[in-house]
Coordinates of N, CA, C and O in Angstrom, one line a residue:
M1460 N 177.2 137.0 119.7 CA 177.0 136.9 118.3 C 176.9 135.5 117.9 O 177.7 134.7 118.4
A1461 N 176.0 135.3 117.1 CA 175.8 133.9 116.7 C 176.7 133.6 115.5 O 177.0 134.5 114.7
S1462 N 177.1 132.4 115.5 CA 178.0 132.1 114.5 C 177.2 131.8 113.2 O 176.0 131.6 113.2
Q1463 N 177.9 131.8 112.1 CA 177.3 131.6 110.8 C 176.7 130.2 110.7 O 175.6 130.0 110.1
L1464 N 177.3 129.3 111.4 CA 176.8 127.9 111.3 C 175.5 127.8 112.1 O 174.6 127.1 111.6
Q1465 N 175.4 128.5 113.2 CA 174.1 128.4 113.9 C 173.0 129.0 113.1 O 171.9 128.5 113.1
N1466 N 173.3 130.1 112.4 CA 172.3 130.8 111.6 C 171.8 129.9 110.5 O 170.6 129.8 110.2
R1467 N 172.7 129.2 109.9 CA 172.4 128.3 108.8 C 171.5 127.1 109.3 O 170.5 126.6 108.7
I1468 N 171.9 126.5 110.5 CA 171.1 125.4 111.1 C 169.7 125.9 111.4 O 168.7 125.2 111.1
V1469 N 169.6 127.0 112.0 CA 168.2 127.5 112.4 C 167.4 127.8 111.1 O 166.2 127.4 111.1
G1470 N 168.0 128.3 110.1 CA 167.3 128.6 108.9 C 166.9 127.3 108.2 O 165.7 127.2 107.6
S1471 N 167.8 126.3 108.2 CA 167.4 125.0 107.6 C 166.3 124.4 108.4 O 165.3 123.8 107.7
V1472 N 166.3 124.4 109.7 CA 165.2 123.8 110.5 C 163.9 124.5 110.2 O 162.8 123.9 110.0
I1473 N 163.9 125.8 110.0 CA 162.6 126.6 109.7 C 162.1 126.2 108.3 O 160.9 126.0 108.1
L1474 N 163.0 126.1 107.4 CA 162.6 125.7 106.0 C 162.1 124.3 106.0 O 161.1 124.1 105.3
I1475 N 162.7 123.4 106.7 CA 162.2 122.0 106.7 C 160.8 121.9 107.4 O 159.9 121.2 106.9
A1476 N 160.6 122.7 108.5 CA 159.4 122.7 109.2 C 158.3 123.3 108.2 O 157.1 122.7 108.2
L1477 N 158.6 124.3 107.5 CA 157.6 124.9 106.6 C 157.3 123.9 105.5 O 156.1 123.8 105.0
A1478 N 158.3 123.2 105.0 CA 158.1 122.3 103.9 C 157.2 121.1 104.4 O 156.3 120.6 103.6
V1479 N 157.4 120.6 105.6 CA 156.6 119.5 106.2 C 155.2 120.0 106.3 O 154.2 119.2 106.1
I1480 N 154.9 121.2 106.7 CA 153.6 121.7 106.9 C 152.9 122.1 105.6 O 151.7 121.7 105.4
I1481 N 153.5 122.8 104.8 CA 152.9 123.4 103.6 C 152.8 122.5 102.4 O 151.8 122.4 101.7
L1482 N 153.8 121.7 102.1 CA 153.9 120.9 100.9 C 152.8 119.8 100.9 O 152.2 119.6 99.8
P1483 N 152.4 119.1 101.9 CA 151.3 118.1 101.8 C 150.0 118.8 101.5 O 149.2 118.2 100.7
E1484 N 149.8 120.0 102.0 CA 148.5 120.6 101.7 C 148.5 121.1 100.2 O 147.4 121.1 99.6
L1485 N 149.6 121.4 99.6 CA 149.6 121.8 98.3 C 149.4 120.7 97.3 O 148.7 120.8 96.3
F1486 N 150.0 119.5 97.6 CA 149.8 118.4 96.8 C 148.5 117.6 96.9 O 148.0 117.0 96.0
D1487 N 147.9 117.7 98.1 CA 146.6 117.0 98.3 C 145.4 117.8 97.7 O 144.3 117.2 97.5
G1488 N 145.5 119.0 97.5 CA 144.4 119.8 97.0 C 143.5 120.2 98.2 O 144.0 120.4 99.3
K1489 N 142.2 120.4 97.9 CA 141.3 120.8 99.0 C 141.1 119.7 100.0 O 141.0 118.5 99.6
P1490 N 141.0 120.0 101.3 CA 140.8 118.9 102.2 C 139.4 118.4 102.1 O 138.4 119.1 101.9
Q1491 N 139.3 117.1 102.1 CA 138.0 116.4 102.0 C 137.5 116.0 103.3 O 138.2 115.5 104.1
Q1492 N 136.2 116.2 103.5 CA 135.6 115.8 104.7 C 135.0 114.4 104.5 O 134.5 114.1 103.4
Q1493 N 135.1 113.6 105.5 CA 134.6 112.2 105.4 C 133.0 112.3 105.6 O 132.5 112.9 106.5
R1494 N 132.3 111.7 104.7 CA 130.9 111.6 104.8 C 130.5 110.1 105.0 O 131.0 109.2 104.4
E1495 N 129.5 110.0 106.0 CA 129.0 108.7 106.2 C 128.0 108.3 105.1 O 127.2 109.1 104.7
S1496 N 128.1 107.1 104.7 CA 127.2 106.7 103.6 C 125.9 106.0 104.3 O 126.0 105.2 105.2
F1497 N 124.8 106.5 103.8 CA 123.5 105.9 104.3 C 122.8 105.1 103.2 O 122.8 105.5 102.1
E1498 N 122.2 104.0 103.6 CA 121.5 103.3 102.7 C 120.0 103.6 102.9 O 119.5 103.6 104.0
T1499 N 119.3 103.8 101.8 CA 117.9 104.1 101.9 C 117.1 102.8 101.8 O 117.5 101.9 101.0
I1500 N 116.1 102.7 102.6 CA 115.2 101.5 102.5 C 114.2 101.7 101.5 O 113.5 102.7 101.5
P1501 N 114.0 100.8 100.6 CA 113.0 101.0 99.5 C 111.6 101.0 100.1 O 111.3 100.2 101.1
L1502 N 110.7 101.7 99.5 CA 109.3 101.7 100.0 C 108.6 100.4 99.8 O 107.8 100.0 100.6
Q1503 N 108.9 99.8 98.7 CA 108.3 98.5 98.4 C 109.4 97.6 97.8 O 110.1 98.0 96.9
P1504 N 109.5 96.4 98.4 CA 110.6 95.6 97.9 C 110.3 95.1 96.5 O 109.2 94.9 96.1
D1505 N 111.4 94.9 95.8 CA 111.3 94.5 94.4 C 111.3 92.9 94.4 O 112.3 92.3 94.2
V1506 N 110.1 92.4 94.6 CA 109.9 91.0 94.7 C 108.8 90.6 93.7 O 107.7 91.3 93.7
E1507 N 108.9 89.6 93.0 CA 107.9 89.2 92.1 C 107.0 88.2 92.9 O 107.5 87.2 93.5
V1508 N 105.7 88.4 92.8 CA 104.8 87.5 93.5 C 104.1 86.6 92.5 O 103.5 87.1 91.6
A1509 N 104.2 85.3 92.8 CA 103.5 84.4 91.9 C 102.1 84.3 92.3 O 101.7 84.2 93.4
E1510 N 101.2 84.3 91.3 CA 99.8 84.1 91.5 C 99.4 82.7 91.9 O 99.9 81.8 91.2
V1511 N 98.7 82.6 92.9 CA 98.3 81.2 93.4 C 96.8 81.1 92.9 O 96.0 82.0 93.1
P1512 N 96.4 80.0 92.3 CA 95.0 79.8 91.9 C 94.1 79.9 93.1 O 94.5 79.3 94.2
A1513 N 93.0 80.5 93.0 CA 92.1 80.7 94.1 C 91.5 79.4 94.5 O 91.1 78.6 93.6
Q1514 N 91.4 79.1 95.7 CA 90.8 77.9 96.2 C 89.5 78.3 96.9 O 89.4 79.3 97.6
K1515 N 88.5 77.4 96.8 CA 87.3 77.6 97.5 C 87.4 77.3 99.0 O 87.8 76.2 99.3
V1516 N 87.1 78.3 99.8 CA 87.2 78.1 101.2 C 85.7 77.9 101.7 O 84.9 78.7 101.3
P1517 N 85.5 76.9 102.5 CA 84.1 76.8 103.0 C 83.7 78.0 103.8 O 84.5 78.5 104.6
E1518 N 82.5 78.4 103.6 CA 82.0 79.6 104.3 C 81.8 79.3 105.8 O 81.2 78.2 106.1
Q1519 N 82.2 80.1 106.6 CA 82.0 80.0 108.0 C 81.0 81.0 108.5 O 81.0 82.1 107.9
E1520 N 80.2 80.7 109.5 CA 79.3 81.7 109.9 C 80.0 82.8 110.7 O 80.8 82.6 111.5
K1521 N 79.7 84.0 110.3 CA 80.3 85.2 110.9 C 79.3 85.7 111.9 O 78.2 86.1 111.6
L1522 N 79.8 85.8 113.1 CA 79.0 86.4 114.2 C 79.5 87.8 114.5 O 80.7 88.0 114.5
P1523 N 78.6 88.7 114.8 CA 79.0 90.1 115.2 C 79.7 90.0 116.6 O 79.3 89.3 117.4
A1524 N 80.8 90.8 116.7 CA 81.5 90.8 118.0 C 80.8 91.6 119.0 O 80.9 91.4 120.2
S1525 N 80.0 92.6 118.6 CA 79.3 93.4 119.5 C 78.0 94.0 118.9 O 77.8 93.8 117.7
L1526 N 77.2 94.7 119.7 CA 76.0 95.2 119.1 C 76.2 96.3 118.1 O 75.4 96.6 117.3
E1527 N 77.4 97.0 118.2 CA 77.6 98.1 117.3 C 77.8 97.6 115.9 O 77.6 98.3 114.9
Q1528 N 78.2 96.3 115.7 CA 78.4 95.8 114.3 C 77.1 95.2 113.7 O 77.1 94.8 112.6
V1529 N 76.1 95.1 114.5 CA 74.8 94.5 114.0 C 74.0 95.6 113.3 O 73.9 96.7 113.8
E1530 N 73.6 95.3 112.1 CA 72.8 96.3 111.4 C 71.4 96.4 112.1 O 70.8 95.4 112.5
T1531 N 71.0 97.6 112.2 CA 69.7 97.9 112.9 C 68.8 98.6 112.0 O 69.2 99.4 111.1
L1532 N 67.5 98.4 112.3 CA 66.5 99.1 111.5 C 65.6 99.8 112.6 O 65.0 99.1 113.4
E1533 N 65.5 101.1 112.5 CA 64.7 101.8 113.5 C 63.4 102.3 112.9 O 63.4 103.0 111.8
L1534 N 62.3 101.9 113.5 CA 61.0 102.3 113.1 C 60.2 102.8 114.3 O 60.4 102.3 115.4
D1535 N 59.2 103.6 114.0 CA 58.3 104.0 115.1 C 57.0 103.3 114.8 O 56.8 102.6 113.9
A1536 N 56.0 103.6 115.6 CA 54.7 102.9 115.5 C 54.0 103.2 114.2 O 53.4 102.3 113.6
D1537 N 54.2 104.3 113.6 CA 53.6 104.6 112.3 C 54.3 103.9 111.2 O 53.7 103.6 110.2
D1538 N 55.6 103.7 111.3 CA 56.4 103.1 110.2 C 56.5 101.6 110.3 O 56.9 101.0 109.3
A1539 N 56.1 101.0 111.4 CA 56.2 99.6 111.5 C 55.2 98.9 110.6 O 54.1 99.3 110.5
P1540 N 55.7 97.9 109.9 CA 54.8 97.2 108.9 C 53.8 96.4 109.6 O 54.0 95.8 110.7
P1541 N 52.6 96.3 109.1 CA 51.5 95.4 109.7 C 51.8 94.0 109.5 O 52.4 93.6 108.5
I1542 N 51.4 93.1 110.4 CA 51.6 91.7 110.3 C 50.4 91.1 109.5 O 49.3 91.3 109.8
K1543 N 50.8 90.4 108.5 CA 49.8 89.7 107.7 C 49.4 88.4 108.3 O 50.2 87.8 109.0
T1544 N 48.2 88.0 108.1 CA 47.8 86.7 108.7 C 48.4 85.5 107.9 O 48.5 85.6 106.7
A1545 N 48.8 84.5 108.6 CA 49.4 83.3 108.0 C 48.8 82.1 108.7 O 47.8 82.2 109.5
Q1546 N 49.4 81.0 108.5 CA 49.0 79.8 109.2 C 49.0 80.0 110.7 O 50.0 80.5 111.2
Q1547 N 48.0 79.6 111.3 CA 47.9 79.8 112.8 C 48.6 78.6 113.4 O 48.3 77.4 113.2
R1548 N 49.6 78.9 114.3 CA 50.3 77.9 115.1 C 49.8 78.1 116.5 O 49.3 79.2 116.9
T1549 N 50.0 77.1 117.3 CA 49.6 77.3 118.7 C 50.5 78.3 119.4 O 51.8 78.2 119.3
P1550 N 49.9 79.3 120.0 CA 50.7 80.3 120.7 C 51.4 79.8 121.9 O 50.8 79.2 122.7
E1551 N 52.7 80.0 121.9 CA 53.5 79.6 123.1 C 54.6 80.5 123.4 O 55.3 80.9 122.4
A1552 N 54.7 81.0 124.5 CA 55.8 82.0 124.9 C 57.0 81.2 125.3 O 56.9 80.0 125.7
P1553 N 58.2 81.7 125.1 CA 59.4 81.0 125.5 C 59.4 80.7 127.0 O 59.1 81.6 127.8
S1554 N 59.7 79.5 127.4 CA 59.8 79.2 128.8 C 61.1 79.6 129.4 O 62.1 79.8 128.6
N1555 N 61.2 79.6 130.7 CA 62.5 80.0 131.3 C 63.6 78.9 131.0 O 64.8 79.2 130.9
A1556 N 63.2 77.7 130.9 CA 64.1 76.6 130.6 C 64.7 76.8 129.2 O 65.9 76.6 128.9
E1557 N 63.9 77.3 128.2 CA 64.4 77.5 126.9 C 65.4 78.7 126.8 O 66.3 78.7 126.1
L1558 N 65.1 79.7 127.6 CA 65.9 80.9 127.6 C 67.3 80.7 128.3 O 68.1 81.5 128.2
Q1559 N 67.4 79.6 129.0 CA 68.7 79.4 129.7 C 69.6 78.4 129.0 O 70.7 78.2 129.4
Q1560 N 69.2 77.8 127.9 CA 70.0 76.9 127.1 C 70.6 77.6 126.0 O 70.0 78.4 125.3
P1561 N 71.9 77.3 125.6 CA 72.5 78.0 124.4 C 71.8 77.4 123.2 O 71.4 76.3 123.1
G1562 N 71.7 78.2 122.2 CA 71.1 77.8 120.9 C 71.2 78.9 119.9 O 72.2 79.6 119.8
W1563 N 70.0 79.1 119.2 CA 70.0 80.1 118.1 C 68.7 80.9 118.3 O 67.8 80.5 118.9
I1564 N 68.8 82.1 117.7 CA 67.7 83.1 117.9 C 67.5 83.9 116.6 O 68.5 84.1 115.9
I1565 N 66.3 84.3 116.3 CA 66.1 85.2 115.1 C 65.9 86.6 115.7 O 65.1 86.9 116.5
Q1566 N 66.7 87.6 115.1 CA 66.5 89.0 115.4 C 65.9 89.6 114.2 O 66.4 89.6 113.1
L1567 N 64.7 90.1 114.4 CA 63.9 90.8 113.3 C 64.2 92.2 113.2 O 64.0 92.8 112.1
G1568 N 64.7 92.9 114.2 CA 65.0 94.3 114.1 C 65.3 94.9 115.4 O 65.0 94.3 116.5
V1569 N 65.8 96.1 115.4 CA 66.0 96.9 116.6 C 65.2 98.2 116.4 O 65.4 98.9 115.4
F1570 N 64.3 98.5 117.4 CA 63.4 99.6 117.2 C 63.5 100.6 118.3 O 63.9 100.3 119.5
R1571 N 63.2 101.9 118.1 CA 63.3 102.9 119.1 C 62.0 102.9 119.9 O 61.9 103.1 121.1
N1572 N 60.8 102.7 119.2 CA 59.5 102.8 119.8 C 59.1 101.4 120.4 O 58.9 100.4 119.8
Q1573 N 59.0 101.4 121.7 CA 58.6 100.2 122.5 C 57.2 99.8 122.2 O 56.9 98.6 122.1
A1574 N 56.3 100.7 122.0 CA 54.9 100.3 121.7 C 54.8 99.5 120.4 O 54.0 98.5 120.4
S1575 N 55.5 99.9 119.4 CA 55.4 99.1 118.1 C 56.0 97.7 118.3 O 55.5 96.8 117.7
V1576 N 57.0 97.6 119.1 CA 57.7 96.3 119.3 C 56.7 95.4 120.1 O 56.5 94.3 119.8
D1577 N 56.1 96.0 121.1 CA 55.1 95.2 121.9 C 53.9 94.8 121.0 O 53.5 93.6 121.1
R1578 N 53.5 95.6 120.1 CA 52.4 95.2 119.2 C 52.8 94.1 118.3 O 52.1 93.1 118.1
L1579 N 54.1 94.2 117.8 CA 54.6 93.1 116.9 C 54.8 91.8 117.7 O 54.5 90.7 117.2
V1580 N 55.2 91.9 119.0 CA 55.3 90.7 119.8 C 54.0 90.0 120.0 O 53.9 88.8 119.8
K1581 N 53.0 90.8 120.3 CA 51.6 90.2 120.4 C 51.1 89.5 119.2 O 50.6 88.4 119.2
E1582 N 51.3 90.2 118.0 CA 50.9 89.6 116.8 C 51.7 88.4 116.4 O 51.1 87.4 115.9
L1583 N 53.0 88.3 116.7 CA 53.8 87.2 116.4 C 53.4 86.0 117.3 O 53.3 84.9 116.9
R1584 N 53.1 86.3 118.6 CA 52.7 85.3 119.5 C 51.3 84.7 119.1 O 51.1 83.5 119.2
A1585 N 50.5 85.6 118.6 CA 49.2 85.2 118.1 C 49.3 84.2 116.9 O 48.5 83.3 116.7
A1586 N 50.4 84.5 116.1 CA 50.6 83.6 115.0 C 51.4 82.3 115.4 O 51.6 81.5 114.5
G1587 N 51.7 82.2 116.7 CA 52.3 81.0 117.1 C 53.9 81.0 117.3 O 54.5 80.0 117.5
Y1588 N 54.5 82.2 117.2 CA 55.9 82.3 117.3 C 56.3 82.7 118.7 O 55.6 83.6 119.3
P1589 N 57.3 82.1 119.2 CA 57.8 82.5 120.6 C 58.6 83.8 120.5 O 59.8 83.9 120.5
A1590 N 57.9 85.0 120.4 CA 58.5 86.3 120.2 C 58.6 87.0 121.6 O 57.7 86.8 122.4
Y1591 N 59.6 87.8 121.7 CA 59.7 88.7 122.9 C 60.6 89.9 122.5 O 61.2 89.9 121.4
R1592 N 60.7 90.8 123.4 CA 61.6 92.0 123.1 C 62.7 92.0 124.2 O 62.5 91.5 125.3
E1593 N 63.8 92.7 123.8 CA 64.9 92.8 124.8 C 65.4 94.2 124.6 O 65.6 94.7 123.5
V1594 N 65.5 94.9 125.8 CA 66.0 96.3 125.8 C 67.5 96.4 125.9 O 68.1 95.7 126.7
V1595 N 68.1 97.1 124.9 CA 69.6 97.2 125.0 C 69.9 98.7 125.0 O 69.2 99.5 124.4
Q1596 N 71.0 99.1 125.6 CA 71.5 100.5 125.7 C 72.5 100.7 124.6 O 73.4 99.9 124.4
T1597 N 72.2 101.7 123.8 CA 73.2 102.1 122.7 C 73.6 103.5 123.0 O 73.2 104.2 123.9
A1598 N 74.5 104.0 122.1 CA 75.0 105.4 122.2 C 73.9 106.4 122.0 O 73.9 107.5 122.5
D1599 N 72.9 106.0 121.2 CA 71.7 106.9 120.9 C 70.6 106.7 121.9 O 69.5 107.3 121.7
G1600 N 70.8 105.9 122.9 CA 69.7 105.7 123.9 C 69.2 104.2 123.9 O 69.7 103.4 123.2
P1601 N 68.2 103.9 124.7 CA 67.7 102.6 124.7 C 67.0 102.2 123.4 O 66.3 103.0 122.8
R1602 N 67.2 100.9 123.0 CA 66.6 100.4 121.8 C 65.9 99.0 122.2 O 66.3 98.4 123.1
N1603 N 64.9 98.6 121.5 CA 64.2 97.4 121.7 C 64.4 96.4 120.6 O 64.1 96.7 119.4
K1604 N 65.0 95.3 120.9 CA 65.3 94.2 119.9 C 64.0 93.4 119.8 O 63.4 93.0 120.9
L1605 N 63.6 93.1 118.6 CA 62.5 92.1 118.4 C 63.1 90.8 118.1 O 63.7 90.6 117.1
L1606 N 62.9 89.8 119.0 CA 63.5 88.5 118.9 C 62.5 87.4 118.8 O 61.4 87.5 119.4
V1607 N 62.8 86.3 118.1 CA 62.0 85.1 118.0 C 62.8 84.0 118.3 O 63.9 83.8 117.8
G1608 N 62.4 83.1 119.3 CA 63.1 82.0 119.6 C 63.3 81.9 121.1 O 62.5 82.5 121.9
P1609 N 64.3 81.3 121.6 CA 65.4 80.6 121.0 C 65.0 79.2 120.5 O 64.0 78.7 120.9
G1610 N 65.9 78.7 119.7 CA 65.7 77.3 119.2 C 67.1 76.6 119.3 O 68.1 77.2 119.2
L1611 N 67.0 75.3 119.4 CA 68.2 74.5 119.5 C 68.8 74.1 118.1 O 70.0 73.9 118.0
V1612 N 67.9 74.1 117.1 CA 68.3 73.7 115.7 C 68.3 75.0 114.8 O 67.2 75.6 114.6
K1613 N 69.4 75.3 114.3 CA 69.6 76.5 113.5 C 68.7 76.4 112.2 O 68.1 77.4 111.8
E1614 N 68.7 75.2 111.6 CA 68.0 75.0 110.3 C 66.5 75.3 110.5 O 65.8 75.8 109.6
E1615 N 65.9 74.9 111.6 CA 64.5 75.2 111.9 C 64.2 76.6 111.9 O 63.2 77.1 111.3
L1616 N 65.1 77.4 112.5 CA 64.9 78.9 112.6 C 65.1 79.5 111.2 O 64.3 80.4 110.8
E1617 N 66.0 79.0 110.5 CA 66.2 79.5 109.1 C 65.0 79.2 108.2 O 64.7 80.0 107.3
A1618 N 64.4 78.1 108.5 CA 63.2 77.8 107.7 C 62.0 78.7 108.0 O 61.2 78.9 107.2
D1619 N 62.0 79.3 109.2 CA 61.0 80.2 109.6 C 61.2 81.6 109.1 O 60.2 82.4 109.1
L1620 N 62.4 81.9 108.6 CA 62.7 83.3 108.1 C 61.7 83.7 107.0 O 61.2 84.9 107.1
P1621 N 61.5 82.9 106.0 CA 60.6 83.4 104.9 C 59.1 83.7 105.5 O 58.5 84.6 105.1
K1622 N 58.7 82.8 106.4 CA 57.3 83.0 106.9 C 57.3 84.3 107.8 O 56.3 85.0 107.7
L1623 N 58.3 84.5 108.5 CA 58.4 85.7 109.3 C 58.4 87.0 108.4 O 57.8 88.0 108.8
R1624 N 59.1 86.9 107.3 CA 59.2 88.0 106.4 C 57.9 88.3 105.8 O 57.5 89.4 105.6
E1625 N 57.1 87.2 105.5 CA 55.7 87.4 105.0 C 54.9 88.1 106.0 O 54.1 89.0 105.7
L1626 N 55.0 87.7 107.2 CA 54.1 88.2 108.3 C 54.5 89.7 108.6 O 53.6 90.5 108.8
T1627 N 55.8 90.0 108.7 CA 56.2 91.3 109.3 C 56.8 92.2 108.3 O 57.1 93.4 108.6
D1628 N 57.2 91.8 107.1 CA 58.0 92.5 106.1 C 59.3 93.0 106.7 O 59.9 94.0 106.3
L1629 N 59.8 92.2 107.6 CA 61.1 92.4 108.2 C 62.1 91.3 107.9 O 61.7 90.2 107.9
R1630 N 63.3 91.7 107.5 CA 64.3 90.7 107.1 C 65.1 90.3 108.4 O 65.9 91.1 108.9
G1631 N 64.8 89.1 108.9 CA 65.4 88.7 110.1 C 66.7 88.0 109.8 O 67.0 87.5 108.7
R1632 N 67.5 87.8 110.9 CA 68.8 87.1 110.8 C 68.9 86.2 112.0 O 68.5 86.5 113.1
V1633 N 69.6 85.1 111.8 CA 69.7 84.1 112.8 C 71.1 84.3 113.5 O 72.1 84.5 112.8
F1634 N 71.1 84.4 114.8 CA 72.3 84.6 115.6 C 72.4 83.6 116.7 O 71.5 83.0 117.1
R1635 N 73.7 83.4 117.1 CA 73.9 82.5 118.2 C 73.4 83.1 119.5 O 73.5 84.3 119.7
Y1636 N 72.7 82.2 120.3 CA 72.1 82.7 121.6 C 72.9 82.1 122.7 O 73.0 80.9 122.8
E1637 N 73.4 82.9 123.6 CA 74.1 82.5 124.8 C 73.4 83.2 126.0 O 73.4 84.4 126.1
P1638 N 72.7 82.4 126.8 CA 72.0 83.0 128.0 C 72.9 83.6 129.0 O 74.1 83.3 129.1

C-alpha cells in the first residue's frame, strides 16, 4: 500500500507536468508558422532619366553583312527596262588587274533571268561602262548580279549613278569590293 505522502507527490508531479505542457499553449493562442519573406523584383526600376540633347553623329557608310540583307530586284527578260542611249564612252571590259584590287563597285540589281542580265551587260559595255554579271546562290536558287566597276574612287562611281539610272531605269548602289 502506498502511503498518503507518495500519492500526494505523484499527483503533484502529474499536475505540474500538465501545467507545464498545457498552460503555454493556452496563453500563446494559436501556434504561428514561420513564413519566409520574399522580396519581389520590380519590372522596371523607378529611376528618372534625364534627357540628353541630341548630338549630330557623322554618318558612316553601312555595308550589308551578307547577301540576305541586300535589297534585290528580280526581273525577267520581259520586265527588264530598255537601255536608253547616252553619251558614248569607249567600251572597255574590266581587266583581271582591276578585279583583283580592293575598291568600290556599283550593283544595279539582282535578276533571275540570265538572258536579260547578259543583254544589259552588252548594252552597258556598248555605252562604255565596265559591266559584268556575277552568279550567286540564294535560298530561292541562282541569281545574277548586274555589276559595274570596280573602281578605286568611290566618288567617281557615285557620280555615274545618275547616268546609269537614265540608261537602265535601275537604282544602283555603291558597295565595297573585296576580290
